[in-house]
Coordinates of C-alpha atoms in Angstrom, one line a residue:
Chain O
X274 CA -25.8 -50.6 -18.6
X275 CA -29.8 -50.1 -18.6
X276 CA -30.4 -49.4 -15.0
X277 CA -29.4 -45.8 -15.3
X278 CA -31.6 -43.0 -15.7
X279 CA -30.0 -41.2 -19.0
X280 CA -28.9 -38.0 -17.8
X281 CA -28.5 -34.8 -20.3
X282 CA -24.9 -33.6 -20.3
X283 CA -22.8 -30.6 -21.7
X284 CA -19.3 -31.7 -21.8
X285 CA -16.3 -29.2 -21.8
X286 CA -12.7 -30.8 -22.2
X287 CA -10.4 -29.0 -25.0
X288 CA -8.4 -32.0 -25.6
X289 CA -10.0 -33.6 -28.4
X290 CA -8.5 -37.3 -27.7
X291 CA -10.3 -36.9 -24.2
X292 CA -13.5 -35.7 -25.3
X293 CA -13.7 -38.5 -27.7
X294 CA -12.7 -40.8 -25.1
X295 CA -15.7 -39.1 -22.4
X296 CA -18.0 -38.7 -25.1
X297 CA -17.6 -42.7 -25.4
X298 CA -18.3 -43.8 -22.2
X299 CA -21.3 -41.1 -21.7
X300 CA -23.1 -42.3 -24.6
X301 CA -22.0 -46.0 -24.1
X302 CA -23.7 -45.6 -21.0
X303 CA -27.0 -44.3 -22.5
X304 CA -26.6 -40.9 -21.2
X305 CA -27.6 -37.9 -23.7
X306 CA -24.3 -35.3 -24.8
X307 CA -26.2 -32.6 -25.7
X308 CA -23.0 -30.7 -26.6
X309 CA -19.3 -31.2 -26.4
X310 CA -17.3 -28.1 -26.3
X311 CA -13.7 -27.4 -26.3
X312 CA -13.5 -23.7 -24.3
X313 CA -15.5 -21.8 -21.1
X314 CA -17.1 -19.8 -23.5
X315 CA -18.8 -22.2 -25.3
X316 CA -19.8 -24.2 -22.0
X317 CA -21.5 -21.0 -20.5
X318 CA -23.5 -20.4 -24.1
X319 CA -24.6 -24.0 -24.3
X320 CA -26.0 -24.4 -20.9
X321 CA -27.4 -21.4 -20.7
X322 CA -29.8 -22.5 -23.7
X323 CA -30.2 -26.2 -23.1
X324 CA -30.5 -26.4 -19.3
X325 CA -28.5 -30.0 -18.8
X326 CA -28.8 -32.0 -16.0
X327 CA -24.8 -32.2 -15.6
X328 CA -22.2 -30.3 -16.7
X329 CA -19.0 -31.7 -17.0
X330 CA -16.2 -29.7 -17.2
X331 CA -12.1 -29.8 -17.4
X332 CA -10.5 -27.2 -14.9
X333 CA -7.7 -25.8 -17.6
X334 CA -9.0 -24.7 -20.6
X335 CA -8.2 -22.2 -23.4
X336 CA -7.5 -19.5 -23.5
X337 CA -5.2 -19.2 -20.4
X338 CA -5.1 -22.9 -19.3
X339 CA -5.1 -22.2 -15.9
X340 CA -8.8 -22.3 -14.0
X341 CA -11.1 -21.4 -17.0
X342 CA -13.1 -24.5 -16.4
X343 CA -13.8 -23.9 -12.6
X344 CA -14.7 -20.4 -12.9
X345 CA -17.0 -21.3 -15.8
X346 CA -18.5 -24.0 -13.5
X347 CA -19.0 -21.8 -10.1
X348 CA -20.3 -19.2 -13.1
X349 CA -23.1 -21.8 -14.0
X350 CA -23.9 -22.6 -10.7
X351 CA -24.8 -18.8 -9.8
X352 CA -26.9 -18.5 -12.4
X353 CA -28.5 -22.5 -12.2
X354 CA -28.4 -22.9 -8.6
X355 CA -29.4 -26.6 -8.6
X356 CA -27.4 -27.2 -11.6
X357 CA -25.0 -30.4 -10.8
X358 CA -21.3 -29.8 -11.7
X359 CA -18.9 -32.7 -12.2
X360 CA -15.4 -30.9 -12.5
X361 CA -12.3 -33.4 -13.6
X362 CA -8.8 -32.4 -12.7
X363 CA -5.6 -33.3 -14.0
X364 CA -4.1 -33.1 -10.7
X365 CA -4.4 -34.1 -7.1
X366 CA -4.7 -30.3 -5.8
X367 CA -7.0 -29.1 -3.3
X368 CA -6.4 -25.8 -4.4
X369 CA -8.8 -26.1 -7.2
X370 CA -11.2 -27.6 -4.6
X371 CA -11.5 -24.9 -2.4
X372 CA -12.8 -22.7 -5.1
X373 CA -15.5 -25.5 -6.3
X374 CA -16.9 -25.9 -2.6
X375 CA -17.5 -22.2 -2.3
X376 CA -20.0 -22.4 -5.2
X377 CA -21.5 -25.7 -3.4
X378 CA -24.9 -24.2 -2.2
X379 CA -27.5 -26.8 -3.5
X380 CA -25.4 -29.9 -3.7
X381 CA -24.4 -31.8 -6.9
X382 CA -20.9 -30.8 -7.0
X383 CA -18.5 -33.5 -8.1
X384 CA -14.2 -33.5 -8.1
X385 CA -12.8 -36.3 -9.8
X386 CA -9.2 -36.9 -11.3
X387 CA -9.1 -37.7 -14.7
X388 CA -7.6 -41.3 -14.1
X389 CA -10.9 -42.2 -12.6
X390 CA -12.8 -42.0 -15.3
X391 CA -10.9 -45.0 -16.9
X392 CA -12.8 -46.9 -14.0
X393 CA -15.9 -46.4 -16.0
X394 CA -18.3 -47.9 -13.9
X395 CA -17.2 -46.0 -10.9
X396 CA -16.9 -42.9 -12.8
X397 CA -20.7 -43.4 -14.2
X398 CA -21.8 -43.9 -10.1
X399 CA -19.8 -41.0 -9.3
X400 CA -21.6 -39.4 -12.5
X401 CA -25.1 -40.2 -11.0
X402 CA -24.6 -39.0 -7.3
X403 CA -23.9 -35.9 -8.5
X404 CA -26.8 -35.8 -10.9
X405 CA -28.7 -36.8 -7.5
X406 CA -27.2 -33.4 -5.8
X407 CA -24.5 -35.5 -3.9
X408 CA -21.1 -34.2 -3.3
X409 CA -18.4 -36.4 -4.5
X410 CA -14.6 -35.8 -4.0
X411 CA -11.7 -38.5 -5.6
X412 CA -10.5 -40.6 -3.1
X413 CA -6.7 -39.7 -3.5
X414 CA -7.5 -36.2 -2.8
X415 CA -8.9 -36.9 -0.2
X416 CA -6.6 -39.3 1.4
X417 CA -4.3 -36.1 0.8
X418 CA -6.1 -33.9 2.9
X419 CA -6.6 -36.8 5.4
X420 CA -2.9 -37.1 5.4
X421 CA -2.0 -33.6 7.0
X422 CA -4.4 -33.0 9.6
X423 CA -3.8 -30.1 11.2
X424 CA -3.4 -31.1 15.0
X425 CA -5.4 -28.0 16.2
X426 CA -8.5 -28.0 13.2
X427 CA -12.0 -27.6 14.1
X428 CA -12.1 -31.5 13.5
X429 CA -9.5 -32.4 16.3
X430 CA -12.6 -33.3 17.9
X431 CA -13.6 -36.4 15.8
X432 CA -12.0 -39.7 16.6
X433 CA -9.9 -41.6 14.1
X434 CA -12.5 -43.9 13.3
X435 CA -15.3 -41.1 12.9
X436 CA -12.4 -39.3 10.6
X437 CA -12.5 -42.6 8.9
X438 CA -16.0 -42.5 8.3
X439 CA -16.1 -39.0 7.1
X440 CA -13.5 -39.5 4.8
X441 CA -15.5 -42.1 3.0
X442 CA -18.5 -39.9 3.5
X443 CA -16.7 -37.3 1.4
X444 CA -16.1 -39.6 -1.6
X445 CA -19.8 -39.9 -1.7
X446 CA -20.4 -43.6 0.0
X447 CA -23.4 -44.7 1.6
X448 CA -23.4 -46.0 4.7
X449 CA -23.5 -49.7 3.5
X450 CA -20.7 -49.0 1.4
X451 CA -18.8 -47.4 4.3
X452 CA -19.7 -50.3 6.3
X453 CA -18.4 -52.5 3.9
X454 CA -15.1 -50.8 3.5
X455 CA -14.2 -50.7 7.6
X456 CA -15.6 -54.0 7.9
X457 CA -18.2 -52.9 10.4
X458 CA -22.4 -53.1 10.5
X459 CA -24.2 -50.6 8.7
X460 CA -25.9 -49.7 12.4
X461 CA -22.0 -48.5 13.3
X462 CA -21.4 -46.5 10.7
X463 CA -24.9 -44.6 11.6
X464 CA -24.2 -44.5 15.1
X465 CA -20.3 -42.7 13.5
X466 CA -22.3 -40.8 11.3
X467 CA -24.8 -39.3 14.1
X468 CA -22.1 -38.5 16.3
X469 CA -20.1 -36.7 13.7
X470 CA -23.1 -34.6 12.5
X471 CA -23.4 -34.1 16.6
X472 CA -19.7 -33.1 17.6
X473 CA -19.5 -30.5 14.2
X474 CA -23.3 -29.0 15.6
X475 CA -24.5 -29.0 12.5
X476 CA -27.7 -27.5 11.3
X477 CA -30.2 -30.3 11.0
X478 CA -32.2 -28.5 8.7
X479 CA -29.5 -28.8 5.7
X480 CA -28.4 -31.6 4.4
X481 CA -25.9 -32.7 7.1
X482 CA -24.1 -35.2 5.4
X483 CA -22.9 -32.7 2.4
X484 CA -22.1 -30.1 5.2
X485 CA -20.3 -32.7 7.2
X486 CA -18.1 -33.3 3.9
X487 CA -17.6 -29.7 3.3
X488 CA -16.9 -29.1 6.7
X489 CA -14.0 -31.8 6.5
X490 CA -12.8 -30.3 3.1
X491 CA -12.7 -26.5 3.8
X492 CA -10.5 -27.5 7.3
X493 CA -8.0 -28.6 4.7
Chain V
X272 CA 11.5 7.1 -24.7
X273 CA 14.4 8.8 -24.5
X274 CA 17.6 6.9 -25.3
X275 CA 19.4 6.0 -22.0
X276 CA 22.7 8.0 -23.4
X277 CA 24.8 9.8 -26.2
X278 CA 25.8 7.1 -27.8
X279 CA 22.3 5.2 -28.1
X280 CA 21.2 9.0 -29.1
X281 CA 23.8 8.5 -31.9
X282 CA 23.5 4.7 -33.0
X283 CA 19.4 5.5 -33.6
X284 CA 18.2 6.8 -36.5
X285 CA 19.8 10.6 -37.2
X286 CA 16.5 11.9 -37.9
X287 CA 15.8 10.8 -34.4
X288 CA 18.5 12.0 -33.3
X289 CA 18.1 15.6 -34.6
X290 CA 14.7 15.4 -33.1
X291 CA 15.7 14.6 -29.7
X292 CA 17.2 16.9 -27.1
X293 CA 20.8 15.3 -27.4
X294 CA 22.1 17.9 -29.8
X295 CA 21.6 20.3 -27.9
X296 CA 22.8 18.5 -24.4
X297 CA 25.8 18.0 -26.5
X298 CA 26.2 21.8 -27.3
X299 CA 25.5 22.8 -23.9
X300 CA 28.3 20.3 -22.9
X301 CA 31.0 21.8 -25.1
X302 CA 29.9 25.2 -24.6
X303 CA 30.3 24.7 -20.7
X304 CA 33.4 22.7 -21.5
X305 CA 35.2 25.6 -23.2
X306 CA 34.2 28.2 -20.7
X307 CA 35.1 26.1 -17.4
X308 CA 38.6 25.0 -19.6
X309 CA 39.2 29.1 -20.0
X310 CA 38.6 29.3 -16.4
X311 CA 41.0 26.4 -15.8
X312 CA 43.7 27.1 -17.8
X313 CA 44.0 30.6 -16.4
X314 CA 44.0 29.7 -12.9
X315 CA 46.5 26.7 -13.7
X316 CA 48.6 29.2 -15.6
X317 CA 48.5 31.4 -12.2
X318 CA 49.1 28.6 -10.2
X319 CA 51.8 27.5 -12.0
X320 CA 53.5 30.0 -12.4
X321 CA 53.4 31.6 -8.8
X322 CA 54.2 28.4 -7.7
X323 CA 57.4 28.0 -10.0
X324 CA 58.5 31.8 -8.9
X325 CA 58.1 31.5 -5.1
X326 CA 59.4 28.0 -5.4
X327 CA 63.2 29.4 -3.8
X328 CA 61.3 30.4 -0.9
X329 CA 59.6 27.1 -0.4
X330 CA 56.2 28.9 -0.2
X331 CA 55.9 27.7 -3.8
X332 CA 55.6 24.2 -2.9
X333 CA 52.2 24.9 -1.1
X334 CA 51.2 26.7 -4.3
X335 CA 52.1 24.1 -6.3
X336 CA 50.2 21.6 -3.8
X337 CA 46.9 23.3 -4.5
X338 CA 47.1 22.0 -8.1
X339 CA 45.4 18.8 -7.2
X340 CA 43.0 20.7 -5.1
X341 CA 42.1 22.2 -8.5
X342 CA 41.8 19.1 -10.1
X343 CA 39.6 17.9 -8.0
X344 CA 37.1 20.7 -8.1
X345 CA 37.6 20.5 -11.8
X346 CA 36.7 16.5 -11.6
X347 CA 33.8 17.0 -9.4
X348 CA 32.4 19.6 -12.2
X349 CA 32.9 17.8 -14.7
X350 CA 31.0 14.6 -13.0
X351 CA 28.2 17.3 -12.6
X352 CA 28.8 18.4 -16.6
X353 CA 28.8 14.6 -17.5
X354 CA 25.2 14.1 -16.7
X355 CA 24.3 16.2 -19.8
X356 CA 25.5 13.6 -22.0
X357 CA 25.8 10.3 -20.4
X358 CA 22.9 10.5 -17.4
X359 CA 24.4 7.5 -16.0
X360 CA 27.6 8.6 -15.4
X361 CA 28.3 9.7 -12.3
X362 CA 24.8 7.7 -10.4
X363 CA 27.0 4.8 -9.6
X364 CA 26.3 3.5 -6.3
X365 CA 29.8 3.1 -5.0
X366 CA 30.5 6.9 -5.7
X367 CA 30.1 7.6 -1.7
X368 CA 33.0 5.5 -1.0
X369 CA 35.3 6.3 -3.6
X370 CA 34.6 10.1 -3.2
X371 CA 36.9 11.8 -1.5
X372 CA 35.4 14.5 0.8
X373 CA 36.6 18.1 0.9
X374 CA 37.5 18.1 4.4
X375 CA 39.8 15.1 4.0
X376 CA 41.1 16.1 1.1
X377 CA 42.4 19.5 3.1
X378 CA 43.3 17.4 5.8
X379 CA 45.3 14.5 3.9
X380 CA 47.3 17.9 2.0
X381 CA 50.3 17.2 3.8
X382 CA 50.4 13.6 2.4
X383 CA 49.9 15.1 -0.9
X384 CA 46.6 12.5 -1.9
X385 CA 47.3 13.3 -5.9
X386 CA 45.0 11.6 -8.4
X387 CA 46.8 11.1 -11.1
X388 CA 43.7 11.0 -13.6
X389 CA 42.6 14.1 -12.2
X390 CA 45.2 16.2 -12.5
X391 CA 45.8 14.7 -16.0
X392 CA 42.3 15.5 -17.2
X393 CA 42.8 19.1 -15.5
X394 CA 45.7 19.6 -17.7
X395 CA 44.4 18.2 -20.7
X396 CA 41.2 20.7 -20.3
X397 CA 43.4 23.8 -19.6
X398 CA 45.6 23.1 -22.7
X399 CA 43.4 21.1 -25.3
X400 CA 40.0 20.4 -24.9
X401 CA 38.4 23.9 -24.4
X402 CA 40.5 25.0 -27.6
X403 CA 39.1 22.5 -28.9
X404 CA 35.6 22.9 -27.8
X405 CA 35.8 26.5 -28.7
X406 CA 37.0 25.9 -32.7
X407 CA 34.3 23.3 -32.5
X408 CA 31.6 25.2 -31.6
X409 CA 32.7 28.5 -34.1
X410 CA 32.9 26.0 -37.1
X411 CA 30.2 23.8 -36.8
X412 CA 27.5 25.9 -35.1
X413 CA 28.5 29.7 -35.5
X414 CA 29.5 29.6 -39.6
X415 CA 26.3 27.8 -40.5
X416 CA 24.1 29.4 -38.0
X417 CA 25.2 32.9 -39.6
X418 CA 24.5 31.5 -42.8
X419 CA 20.8 30.5 -41.9
X420 CA 20.3 33.6 -40.6
X421 CA 21.7 35.6 -43.2
X422 CA 18.1 37.2 -44.6
X423 CA 17.8 38.7 -40.9
X424 CA 21.3 39.9 -40.8
X425 CA 21.1 41.5 -43.9
X426 CA 17.7 43.2 -43.2
X427 CA 19.3 44.7 -40.0
X428 CA 21.8 45.9 -42.5
X429 CA 24.8 43.8 -40.8
X430 CA 27.0 42.8 -43.9
X431 CA 28.0 39.6 -43.8
X432 CA 31.0 38.2 -45.4
X433 CA 32.8 34.9 -46.3
X434 CA 36.1 35.3 -47.9
X435 CA 35.4 36.8 -51.3
X436 CA 31.7 36.3 -51.1
X437 CA 29.7 39.5 -49.5
X438 CA 25.8 39.3 -48.9
X439 CA 24.3 42.5 -49.3
X440 CA 20.9 41.9 -50.5
X441 CA 18.1 39.9 -49.6
X442 CA 17.8 37.7 -52.7
X443 CA 22.0 36.8 -51.9
X444 CA 21.1 36.4 -48.3
X445 CA 18.2 33.8 -49.1
X446 CA 20.7 31.8 -51.5
X447 CA 22.8 31.1 -48.4
X448 CA 20.2 30.0 -46.2
X449 CA 20.1 26.3 -48.0
X450 CA 23.6 25.3 -47.6
X451 CA 23.4 27.0 -43.9
X452 CA 20.6 24.6 -43.1
X453 CA 22.7 21.6 -44.4
X454 CA 25.9 22.8 -42.7
X455 CA 24.0 23.4 -39.9
X456 CA 22.6 19.7 -39.4
X457 CA 26.1 18.0 -40.1
X458 CA 27.5 20.7 -37.3
X459 CA 24.9 19.8 -34.8
X460 CA 25.7 16.0 -35.6
X461 CA 29.4 16.5 -35.5
X462 CA 29.5 18.3 -32.3
X463 CA 26.9 15.4 -30.5
X464 CA 29.6 12.9 -31.6
X465 CA 32.2 15.3 -30.2
X466 CA 30.4 15.7 -26.8
X467 CA 30.0 11.9 -26.8
X468 CA 34.1 11.6 -27.3
X469 CA 34.9 13.9 -25.1
X470 CA 32.3 12.7 -22.1
X471 CA 33.7 9.2 -22.8
X472 CA 37.2 9.8 -22.1
X473 CA 36.4 12.3 -19.3
X474 CA 34.4 9.5 -17.7
X475 CA 37.3 6.9 -18.5
X476 CA 39.8 9.0 -16.7
X477 CA 37.6 10.7 -13.6
X478 CA 35.5 7.7 -12.6
X479 CA 36.4 5.5 -10.4
X480 CA 36.9 1.7 -11.0
X481 CA 35.1 0.6 -8.1
X482 CA 32.0 2.3 -9.8
X483 CA 32.6 0.5 -13.1
X484 CA 32.9 -3.0 -11.4
X485 CA 30.1 -2.3 -9.4
X486 CA 28.3 -1.7 -12.5
X487 CA 29.5 -4.8 -13.7
X488 CA 28.6 -7.0 -10.7
X489 CA 24.9 -5.3 -11.1
X490 CA 25.0 -6.6 -14.8
X491 CA 26.1 -10.1 -13.4
X492 CA 23.4 -10.4 -10.7
X493 CA 20.7 -9.4 -13.1
X494 CA 22.0 -12.0 -15.7
X495 CA 22.3 -14.7 -13.2
X496 CA 18.5 -14.2 -12.0
X497 CA 17.8 -13.9 -16.1
X498 CA 19.5 -17.4 -16.3
X499 CA 17.5 -18.7 -13.6
X500 CA 14.1 -17.3 -14.9
X501 CA 14.8 -18.6 -18.2
X502 CA 15.5 -22.1 -16.4
X503 CA 11.7 -21.5 -14.8
X504 CA 10.5 -20.9 -18.2
X505 CA 12.1 -23.9 -19.9
X506 CA 10.9 -26.1 -16.9
X507 CA 7.1 -24.9 -17.5
X508 CA 7.6 -25.7 -20.8
X509 CA 8.5 -28.9 -20.4
X510 CA 5.9 -29.5 -18.0
X511 CA 3.1 -28.2 -20.5
X512 CA 4.6 -30.6 -23.3
X513 CA 4.3 -33.3 -21.0
X514 CA 0.9 -32.4 -19.7
X515 CA -0.9 -31.7 -23.2
X516 CA 1.0 -34.8 -25.0
X517 CA 2.1 -38.1 -23.3
X518 CA -0.4 -37.5 -19.8
X519 CA -3.0 -37.0 -22.4
X520 CA -2.6 -40.0 -24.2
X521 CA -2.1 -42.1 -21.1
X522 CA -5.5 -40.7 -19.7
X523 CA -7.2 -41.6 -23.1
X524 CA -5.5 -45.1 -22.8
X525 CA -7.1 -45.6 -19.5
X526 CA -10.2 -44.6 -20.7
X527 CA -10.5 -47.0 -23.7
X528 CA -9.0 -50.1 -21.5
X529 CA -12.0 -49.4 -19.3
X530 CA -14.2 -49.5 -21.8
X531 CA -12.7 -52.5 -23.3
X532 CA -13.1 -54.0 -19.7
X533 CA -17.0 -53.3 -20.1
X534 CA -17.0 -55.2 -23.6
X535 CA -14.2 -58.4 -23.0
X536 CA -16.1 -61.5 -21.8
X537 CA -15.1 -62.8 -18.4
X538 CA -11.6 -65.1 -18.9
X539 CA -7.9 -64.9 -19.8
X540 CA -8.5 -61.8 -22.4
X541 CA -10.3 -59.9 -19.4
X542 CA -7.3 -60.8 -17.2
X543 CA -4.8 -59.3 -19.8
X544 CA -7.1 -56.0 -20.3
X545 CA -7.4 -55.1 -16.6
X546 CA -3.7 -55.8 -16.0
X547 CA -2.8 -53.3 -19.1
X548 CA -5.3 -50.8 -17.5
X549 CA -3.4 -51.0 -14.2
X550 CA 0.0 -50.7 -15.6
X551 CA -1.1 -47.9 -17.9
X552 CA -2.6 -46.2 -14.7
X553 CA 1.1 -46.8 -12.9
X554 CA 3.0 -44.9 -15.8
X555 CA 0.4 -42.2 -15.6
X556 CA 0.7 -42.0 -11.8
X557 CA 4.6 -42.0 -12.2
X558 CA 4.3 -39.6 -15.4
X559 CA 2.1 -37.1 -12.9
X560 CA 4.9 -37.2 -10.2
X561 CA 7.7 -36.4 -12.9
X562 CA 5.8 -33.6 -13.8
X563 CA 5.2 -32.1 -10.5
X564 CA 8.9 -32.4 -10.0
X565 CA 9.4 -30.7 -13.1
X566 CA 6.8 -27.7 -12.7
X567 CA 3.9 -27.8 -10.7
X568 CA 0.7 -26.4 -12.4
X569 CA -0.8 -25.3 -9.1
X570 CA 2.3 -23.3 -8.2
X571 CA 1.6 -21.4 -11.4
X572 CA -2.2 -21.1 -11.3
X573 CA -2.5 -20.6 -7.5
X574 CA 0.5 -20.1 -5.7
X575 CA 2.9 -20.8 -3.1
X576 CA 0.6 -21.8 -0.1
X577 CA -1.7 -23.9 -2.5
X578 CA 1.6 -25.8 -4.3
X579 CA 3.1 -26.6 -0.8
X580 CA -0.2 -27.3 0.5
X581 CA -0.4 -30.0 -2.4
X582 CA 3.3 -31.2 -1.8
X583 CA 2.3 -31.8 2.0
X584 CA -0.9 -33.5 0.9
X585 CA 1.0 -35.9 -1.4
X586 CA 4.5 -36.2 0.9
X587 CA 3.6 -39.8 2.2
X588 CA 3.7 -38.7 6.1
X589 CA 1.5 -36.2 7.9
X590 CA 2.9 -32.7 7.2
X591 CA 1.3 -29.7 8.9
X592 CA 1.5 -26.3 6.9
X593 CA 1.6 -22.9 8.1
X594 CA 2.3 -21.1 5.6
X595 CA 1.4 -17.3 5.6
X596 CA 1.6 -15.9 2.0
X597 CA -1.1 -14.4 0.6
X598 CA 0.1 -13.0 -2.4
X599 CA 2.0 -13.8 -5.3
X600 CA 5.7 -13.3 -5.7
X601 CA 7.9 -13.4 -8.4
X602 CA 8.3 -16.8 -10.1
X603 CA 11.7 -17.5 -9.5
X604 CA 11.2 -16.5 -5.9
X605 CA 8.1 -19.2 -5.9
X606 CA 10.0 -21.8 -7.8
X607 CA 12.8 -21.8 -5.5
X608 CA 10.7 -21.9 -2.3
X609 CA 8.7 -24.9 -3.6
X610 CA 11.4 -26.9 -4.6
X611 CA 13.1 -26.4 -1.1
X612 CA 10.2 -27.7 0.4
X613 CA 9.7 -30.6 -1.9
X614 CA 13.6 -31.8 -1.4
X615 CA 13.1 -31.5 2.2
X616 CA 10.1 -33.0 2.9
X617 CA 11.4 -35.7 0.1
X618 CA 14.5 -36.1 2.4
X619 CA 12.7 -36.4 5.5
X620 CA 10.8 -39.7 4.0
X621 CA 13.3 -40.9 2.1
X622 CA 16.3 -40.4 4.6
X623 CA 15.5 -39.3 8.1
X624 CA 12.7 -41.5 8.3
X625 CA 10.5 -38.9 9.5
X626 CA 7.1 -39.5 11.0
X627 CA 5.8 -35.8 10.6
X628 CA 6.9 -32.9 9.3
X629 CA 5.8 -29.3 9.4
X630 CA 6.2 -26.1 7.1
X631 CA 6.1 -22.6 8.1
X632 CA 6.9 -19.8 6.3
X633 CA 5.9 -15.9 6.4
X634 CA 6.7 -12.8 4.2
X635 CA 8.8 -10.4 6.8
X636 CA 9.5 -6.9 5.3
X637 CA 11.0 -7.6 2.0
X638 CA 12.0 -11.7 2.4
X639 CA 10.2 -14.7 2.4
X640 CA 11.3 -16.9 4.9
X641 CA 10.3 -21.0 5.0
X642 CA 11.4 -23.1 7.2
X643 CA 10.8 -27.3 6.9
X644 CA 11.4 -29.3 10.1
X645 CA 11.0 -33.0 10.5
X646 CA 11.2 -35.3 13.7
X647 CA 13.5 -37.8 11.7
X648 CA 17.3 -39.2 12.3
X649 CA 19.0 -36.1 11.2
X650 CA 22.3 -36.4 9.5
X651 CA 21.3 -34.3 6.6
X652 CA 24.3 -31.9 4.8
X653 CA 24.5 -30.0 1.8
X654 CA 26.8 -32.2 -0.4
X655 CA 28.0 -31.1 -3.5
X656 CA 26.0 -32.4 -6.4
X657 CA 23.1 -32.9 -4.3
X658 CA 19.7 -32.2 -4.2
X659 CA 19.7 -29.1 -1.5
X660 CA 23.2 -27.9 -3.2
X661 CA 21.5 -27.5 -6.5
X662 CA 18.9 -25.3 -4.4
X663 CA 21.3 -23.5 -2.3
X664 CA 22.8 -22.2 -5.9
X665 CA 19.2 -21.5 -7.3
X666 CA 18.7 -19.3 -4.0
X667 CA 22.0 -17.5 -4.4
X668 CA 21.4 -16.3 -7.5
X669 CA 18.4 -15.0 -6.4
X670 CA 20.2 -13.4 -3.2
X671 CA 18.9 -15.9 -1.0
X672 CA 20.2 -18.0 1.7
X673 CA 19.5 -22.1 2.5
X674 CA 20.8 -23.1 6.2
X675 CA 20.4 -26.8 7.1
X676 CA 20.9 -28.0 10.7
X677 CA 20.5 -31.6 11.2
X678 CA 22.4 -33.1 14.1
X679 CA 22.5 -36.9 14.3
X680 CA 19.8 -38.0 15.9
X681 CA 17.3 -35.6 14.8
X682 CA 15.3 -33.2 14.2
X683 CA 16.2 -31.4 10.7
X684 CA 15.3 -28.1 10.0
X685 CA 15.8 -26.6 6.3
X686 CA 15.6 -22.6 6.2
X687 CA 15.5 -20.6 3.7
X688 CA 15.5 -16.8 3.3
X689 CA 14.8 -15.1 0.0
X690 CA 14.3 -11.2 -1.2
X691 CA 10.8 -11.1 -2.7
X692 CA 12.2 -8.4 -4.9
X693 CA 14.6 -9.4 -7.6
X694 CA 17.8 -7.7 -8.0

């Protein structure tokens, strides 16, 4: 896949089997994995030391196997504001997502299910988007969030179609890709996006696309 | 940490026993026993004597009627004394309901409310026990005590004599110290044993059966909670095994298949690889659902609210969640609440054909209350062997309650309440 810009990556995954699998996929795509580590401490140390473009980390890691990876990711974001972080989870659990998004100051956050890695092309696309400063959330997680909209939430002002557009934006899709998915023109998508920004009264000086997604996700 | 009672102390090592306060408590028990027994013996003698002598003028009947009162008094004193060696005794929660108030005793005199065991114990105290206590104290403590203190006694010119032996000089007195010490230690041990045996006898006679039953019920309840807890631990072990084993292998498999899709040229081979990939993903999704049904990781990591939100997200119908539980609850309580919500949502989708559902819950005072409502067809019942019945049993073990109201035509409401402190 020569069209991808090679990224310098630190990879943290405690299961050797998955670490090898990820390594194989990343290296095949031409990325440089500077370090592949098995715990959060090593992740912090290596990242501080080598300043990679992207950190890919599992949520659960030793010693307690709860959310070490997530906490390490948050800590890294505090230390390096523009570091892109892609978090992998074995569960469709947005409890972890809220924690992660709280650190999303500069964008460049990804939250993917581990199964998604098997769709190699999609996974590598997501990785590029995260490295490029976008926010990417696993479609399955987004679907879960969409399924239980609160009737009185702040996103209640959006129409059905606008919500669909927002959900696709949350997955990190471009306007073109959203247009294809919804069988509408790109101009229509642009109009919806504009409406979403206006209805949510988002500050035009920030990255409104990211803000919209965050607002959407935080509401859940 | 002090052993909980004198028997536990006796079972521990002899040195630990001697270093503890138990021998001294035992001595106090025996000494007070001898004293109380003497007083009771005199009182009993007087009561019985006067009663029998005046029986002919019928006043004696009234005097003899005082014996149960004396017995009650002795029993009350004994219950206090018991705490010297058996601190748990007499602290039974059922005591108030079983204890007979003094005013009631007087009022009930007409009906001569005699407690057989109390009277029996009183006679025992007045005749045998106080003698045993007095003799034991003398034999086990005073004699060795005199031996140990012989050097002091000789110095203050108090000749010490044991039968044919006379200790008059300091050197003779010092020889007596060593056997004295050995006897004293043995004596303390024996005295403790005696006190323990007596206290247990007293407890057997004086402790109301209900107190013992209450203790047994408390034990039973604890063991039930332990059982639920063990069950929960086992589930989370299975969850961990599946997650660290089969689930990861399947994820690795999908990665490999994903890579293979890039390598294999377009054609029948690639179709097969794609098919294999899809099958592996289905297996993975099923496994994940199973794991979540066994013991959800999010529940352990993030608590009830987060786990219920995740359930709602995966329920397959719009579910609004209004759960105000902002702290961690004991694991069995969290698990019970989680599975109630899971079961209710599953039923809502599968059997009631609901279009939406609502989960509400909060902690009020010391109870967790969770309500799941759906707009389905209703008609849900707690059938033996069904999911809801299992949950009701589980909640019962935690002292909680599961209520299902589900009239035909709906709506269905599943409500659980559970104390948040374990029994």
